[in-house]
Structures are given as structure tokens and as C-alpha cells.
PDB file of C-alpha atoms in Angstrom:
ATOM      1  CA  GLN G 268      36.384 -36.470  72.617  1.00  0.00           C
ATOM      2  CA  VAL G 269      32.941 -37.880  71.960  1.00  0.00           C
ATOM      3  CA  GLN G 270      31.513 -39.943  74.780  1.00  0.00           C
ATOM      4  CA  LEU G 271      28.350 -41.988  75.113  1.00  0.00           C
ATOM      5  CA  VAL G 272      27.358 -42.790  78.683  1.00  0.00           C
ATOM      6  CA  GLU G 273      24.574 -45.261  79.378  1.00  0.00           C
ATOM      7  CA  SER G 274      22.631 -45.481  82.603  1.00  0.00           C
ATOM      8  CA  GLY G 275      19.514 -47.116  83.988  1.00  0.00           C
ATOM      9  CA  GLY G 276      20.605 -50.719  83.705  1.00  0.00           C
ATOM     10  CA  GLY G 277      20.357 -53.223  86.495  1.00  0.00           C
ATOM     11  CA  TRP G 278      17.852 -55.796  87.656  1.00  0.00           C
ATOM     12  CA  GLY G 279      14.309 -56.034  86.415  1.00  0.00           C
ATOM     13  CA  GLN G 280      11.520 -58.481  87.121  1.00  0.00           C
ATOM     14  CA  PRO G 281       9.592 -60.338  84.418  1.00  0.00           C
ATOM     15  CA  GLY G 282       6.714 -58.150  83.351  1.00  0.00           C
ATOM     16  CA  GLY G 283       8.363 -55.109  84.864  1.00  0.00           C
ATOM     17  CA  SER G 284       9.951 -52.035  83.340  1.00  0.00           C
ATOM     18  CA  LEU G 285      13.310 -50.331  83.033  1.00  0.00           C
ATOM     19  CA  ARG G 286      14.408 -47.165  81.274  1.00  0.00           C
ATOM     20  CA  LEU G 287      17.858 -46.835  79.765  1.00  0.00           C
ATOM     21  CA  SER G 288      19.422 -43.470  79.022  1.00  0.00           C
ATOM     22  CA  CYS G 289      22.362 -42.541  76.838  1.00  0.00           C
ATOM     23  CA  VAL G 290      23.899 -39.087  76.997  1.00  0.00           C
ATOM     24  CA  VAL G 291      26.135 -37.966  74.147  1.00  0.00           C
ATOM     25  CA  SER G 292      28.825 -35.427  74.976  1.00  0.00           C
ATOM     26  CA  GLY G 293      31.784 -33.870  73.213  1.00  0.00           C
ATOM     27  CA  SER G 294      32.181 -32.389  69.766  1.00  0.00           C
ATOM     28  CA  ILE G 295      30.150 -34.455  67.327  1.00  0.00           C
ATOM     29  CA  SER G 296      28.886 -33.734  63.836  1.00  0.00           C
ATOM     30  CA  THR G 297      25.251 -34.028  62.794  1.00  0.00           C
ATOM     31  CA  ILE G 298      23.761 -37.289  63.982  1.00  0.00           C
ATOM     32  CA  ARG G 299      22.004 -39.502  61.471  1.00  0.00           C
ATOM     33  CA  VAL G 300      20.780 -42.235  63.759  1.00  0.00           C
ATOM     34  CA  MET G 301      20.799 -43.164  67.442  1.00  0.00           C
ATOM     35  CA  GLY G 302      20.143 -46.690  68.540  1.00  0.00           C
ATOM     36  CA  TRP G 303      20.347 -49.428  71.110  1.00  0.00           C
ATOM     37  CA  TYR G 304      21.982 -52.815  70.617  1.00  0.00           C
ATOM     38  CA  ARG G 305      22.313 -55.763  72.954  1.00  0.00           C
ATOM     39  CA  GLN G 306      24.613 -58.735  73.308  1.00  0.00           C
ATOM     40  CA  THR G 307      24.765 -61.877  75.436  1.00  0.00           C
ATOM     41  CA  PRO G 308      27.841 -64.092  75.953  1.00  0.00           C
ATOM     42  CA  GLY G 309      28.587 -66.101  72.832  1.00  0.00           C
ATOM     43  CA  LYS G 310      25.966 -64.248  70.819  1.00  0.00           C
ATOM     44  CA  ARG G 311      26.243 -61.657  68.089  1.00  0.00           C
ATOM     45  CA  ARG G 312      25.348 -58.086  68.873  1.00  0.00           C
ATOM     46  CA  GLU G 313      21.860 -57.310  67.616  1.00  0.00           C
ATOM     47  CA  LEU G 314      19.905 -54.158  66.943  1.00  0.00           C
ATOM     48  CA  VAL G 315      17.142 -53.540  69.458  1.00  0.00           C
ATOM     49  CA  ALA G 316      15.827 -50.175  68.334  1.00  0.00           C
ATOM     50  CA  GLU G 317      16.938 -47.085  66.463  1.00  0.00           C
ATOM     51  CA  VAL G 318      15.647 -43.640  65.640  1.00  0.00           C
ATOM     52  CA  THR G 319      16.778 -41.450  62.760  1.00  0.00           C
ATOM     53  CA  SER G 320      17.196 -37.693  62.689  1.00  0.00           C
ATOM     54  CA  SER G 321      13.790 -37.410  61.035  1.00  0.00           C
ATOM     55  CA  GLY G 322      12.128 -39.381  63.805  1.00  0.00           C
ATOM     56  CA  THR G 323      11.694 -42.676  62.005  1.00  0.00           C
ATOM     57  CA  THR G 324      11.952 -45.653  64.351  1.00  0.00           C
ATOM     58  CA  ASN G 325      12.849 -49.265  63.782  1.00  0.00           C
ATOM     59  CA  TYR G 326      12.501 -52.140  66.245  1.00  0.00           C
ATOM     60  CA  ALA G 327      13.578 -55.736  66.421  1.00  0.00           C
ATOM     61  CA  ASP G 328      10.614 -58.090  66.128  1.00  0.00           C
ATOM     62  CA  SER G 329      11.347 -59.479  69.574  1.00  0.00           C
ATOM     63  CA  VAL G 330      10.732 -56.123  71.267  1.00  0.00           C
ATOM     64  CA  LYS G 331       7.967 -54.603  69.158  1.00  0.00           C
ATOM     65  CA  GLY G 332       5.086 -53.467  71.291  1.00  0.00           C
ATOM     66  CA  ARG G 333       7.172 -53.658  74.457  1.00  0.00           C
ATOM     67  CA  PHE G 334      10.108 -51.273  73.979  1.00  0.00           C
ATOM     68  CA  THR G 335      10.019 -47.637  72.929  1.00  0.00           C
ATOM     69  CA  ILE G 336      12.959 -45.558  71.764  1.00  0.00           C
ATOM     70  CA  ALA G 337      12.875 -41.792  72.170  1.00  0.00           C
ATOM     71  CA  ARG G 338      15.291 -39.020  71.336  1.00  0.00           C
ATOM     72  CA  ASP G 339      15.682 -35.683  73.080  1.00  0.00           C
ATOM     73  CA  ASN G 340      17.768 -33.485  70.809  1.00  0.00           C
ATOM     74  CA  ALA G 341      17.918 -30.628  73.304  1.00  0.00           C
ATOM     75  CA  LYS G 342      19.543 -32.889  75.877  1.00  0.00           C
ATOM     76  CA  ASN G 343      21.514 -34.921  73.332  1.00  0.00           C
ATOM     77  CA  THR G 344      20.037 -38.008  74.891  1.00  0.00           C
ATOM     78  CA  VAL G 345      18.368 -41.173  73.653  1.00  0.00           C
ATOM     79  CA  TYR G 346      16.170 -43.353  75.836  1.00  0.00           C
ATOM     80  CA  LEU G 347      14.972 -46.918  75.699  1.00  0.00           C
ATOM     81  CA  GLN G 348      11.789 -47.563  77.647  1.00  0.00           C
ATOM     82  CA  MET G 349      11.590 -51.288  78.298  1.00  0.00           C
ATOM     83  CA  ASN G 350       8.194 -52.625  79.336  1.00  0.00           C
ATOM     84  CA  SER G 351       6.850 -56.126  79.828  1.00  0.00           C
ATOM     85  CA  LEU G 352      10.355 -57.425  80.418  1.00  0.00           C
ATOM     86  CA  LYS G 353      11.170 -61.026  79.590  1.00  0.00           C
ATOM     87  CA  LEU G 354      14.023 -63.257  80.727  1.00  0.00           C
ATOM     88  CA  ALA G 355      15.312 -63.183  77.142  1.00  0.00           C
ATOM     89  CA  ASP G 356      15.879 -59.439  77.459  1.00  0.00           C
ATOM     90  CA  THR G 357      18.847 -60.130  79.727  1.00  0.00           C
ATOM     91  CA  ALA G 358      21.926 -58.751  77.975  1.00  0.00           C
ATOM     92  CA  VAL G 359      24.475 -55.988  77.876  1.00  0.00           C
ATOM     93  CA  TYR G 360      22.877 -53.026  76.157  1.00  0.00           C
ATOM     94  CA  TYR G 361      24.969 -50.632  74.091  1.00  0.00           C
ATOM     95  CA  CYS G 362      24.145 -47.157  72.896  1.00  0.00           C
ATOM     96  CA  ASN G 363      25.182 -46.338  69.338  1.00  0.00           C
ATOM     97  CA  VAL G 364      25.355 -43.099  67.369  1.00  0.00           C
ATOM     98  CA  VAL G 365      26.131 -42.686  63.672  1.00  0.00           C
ATOM     99  CA  THR G 366      26.884 -39.346  62.036  1.00  0.00           C
ATOM    100  CA  TYR G 367      26.239 -38.209  58.499  1.00  0.00           C
ATOM    101  CA  LEU G 368      29.849 -37.118  58.132  1.00  0.00           C
ATOM    102  CA  TRP G 369      31.930 -40.154  57.139  1.00  0.00           C
ATOM    103  CA  ALA G 370      29.209 -42.342  58.656  1.00  0.00           C
ATOM    104  CA  THR G 371      31.227 -42.343  61.857  1.00  0.00           C
ATOM    105  CA  SER G 372      29.985 -44.744  64.506  1.00  0.00           C
ATOM    106  CA  TYR G 373      30.316 -44.245  68.255  1.00  0.00           C
ATOM    107  CA  TRP G 374      29.578 -46.750  71.015  1.00  0.00           C
ATOM    108  CA  GLY G 375      28.892 -46.540  74.703  1.00  0.00           C
ATOM    109  CA  GLN G 376      30.565 -48.797  77.236  1.00  0.00           C
ATOM    110  CA  GLY G 377      27.465 -50.906  77.732  1.00  0.00           C
ATOM    111  CA  THR G 378      25.127 -51.415  80.650  1.00  0.00           C
ATOM    112  CA  GLN G 379      23.996 -54.755  82.039  1.00  0.00           C
ATOM    113  CA  VAL G 380      20.305 -55.566  82.158  1.00  0.00           C
ATOM    114  CA  THR G 381      19.319 -58.677  84.066  1.00  0.00           C
ATOM    115  CA  VAL G 382      15.737 -59.912  84.087  1.00  0.00           C
ATOM    116  CA  SER G 383      14.983 -62.593  86.640  1.00  0.00           C
ATOM    117  CA  SER G 384      12.515 -63.592  89.299  1.00  0.00           C
TER     118      SER G 384
END
């Protein structure tokens, strides 16, 4: 069974930094894209950042210049380095993986990030 386990969430101060990690385990076909999404109560889940198998990255306008997504294929892990945190970054962050085969999508359980002073 494919599993995505996020870690690194918790409390962060405005202007501070956090690093989220997502480890993919189990039998999975070739991955097309790995990404991070976030969601707050009553809001729609939104894409934060993603990285394709070729290394192409895409970021939401709200996090450009502050967040960096990185992929370690050897460790089957994707990271989200979050710098210059803002209160608006508070959300549940979800790891997502999509395969080439059948465009299958997998989701992590989510990790809470709370930014406050």
C-alpha cells in the first residue's frame, strides 16, 4: 500500500522558517509530479508548490520567493522549505503525488502549520 507521511509541521513565528517533509513508501509506479497543497477551514484546497519528474517547479503567487520545493528521488522524499512565514500561511498542508500510470493521485494525511506571535 502506498503511503505518504508528512512531518515538520507545528508552530512557526512570523518571519521564521519551517521545513516540511513527505516520505513516499510502498509500491508506486513512476511519479509524474510531487506537490504540496494547503487548506484552511471553510476554504478550498489550493496548490502551494509542485515539482515534476523533470525538475520543473511551480509556485502559488502568494509563496513565490519565500517557499522552495525540493525533491530527493533517492530518498523518495519531497520537501517544502518555508521561509519568511506569514500569518496567512496557517493551514493544514497536504503532500500529493501523481503517477504517469492512470494519473493516479495519492495524498498524505496532512500536517498542521500554525503561524502566530
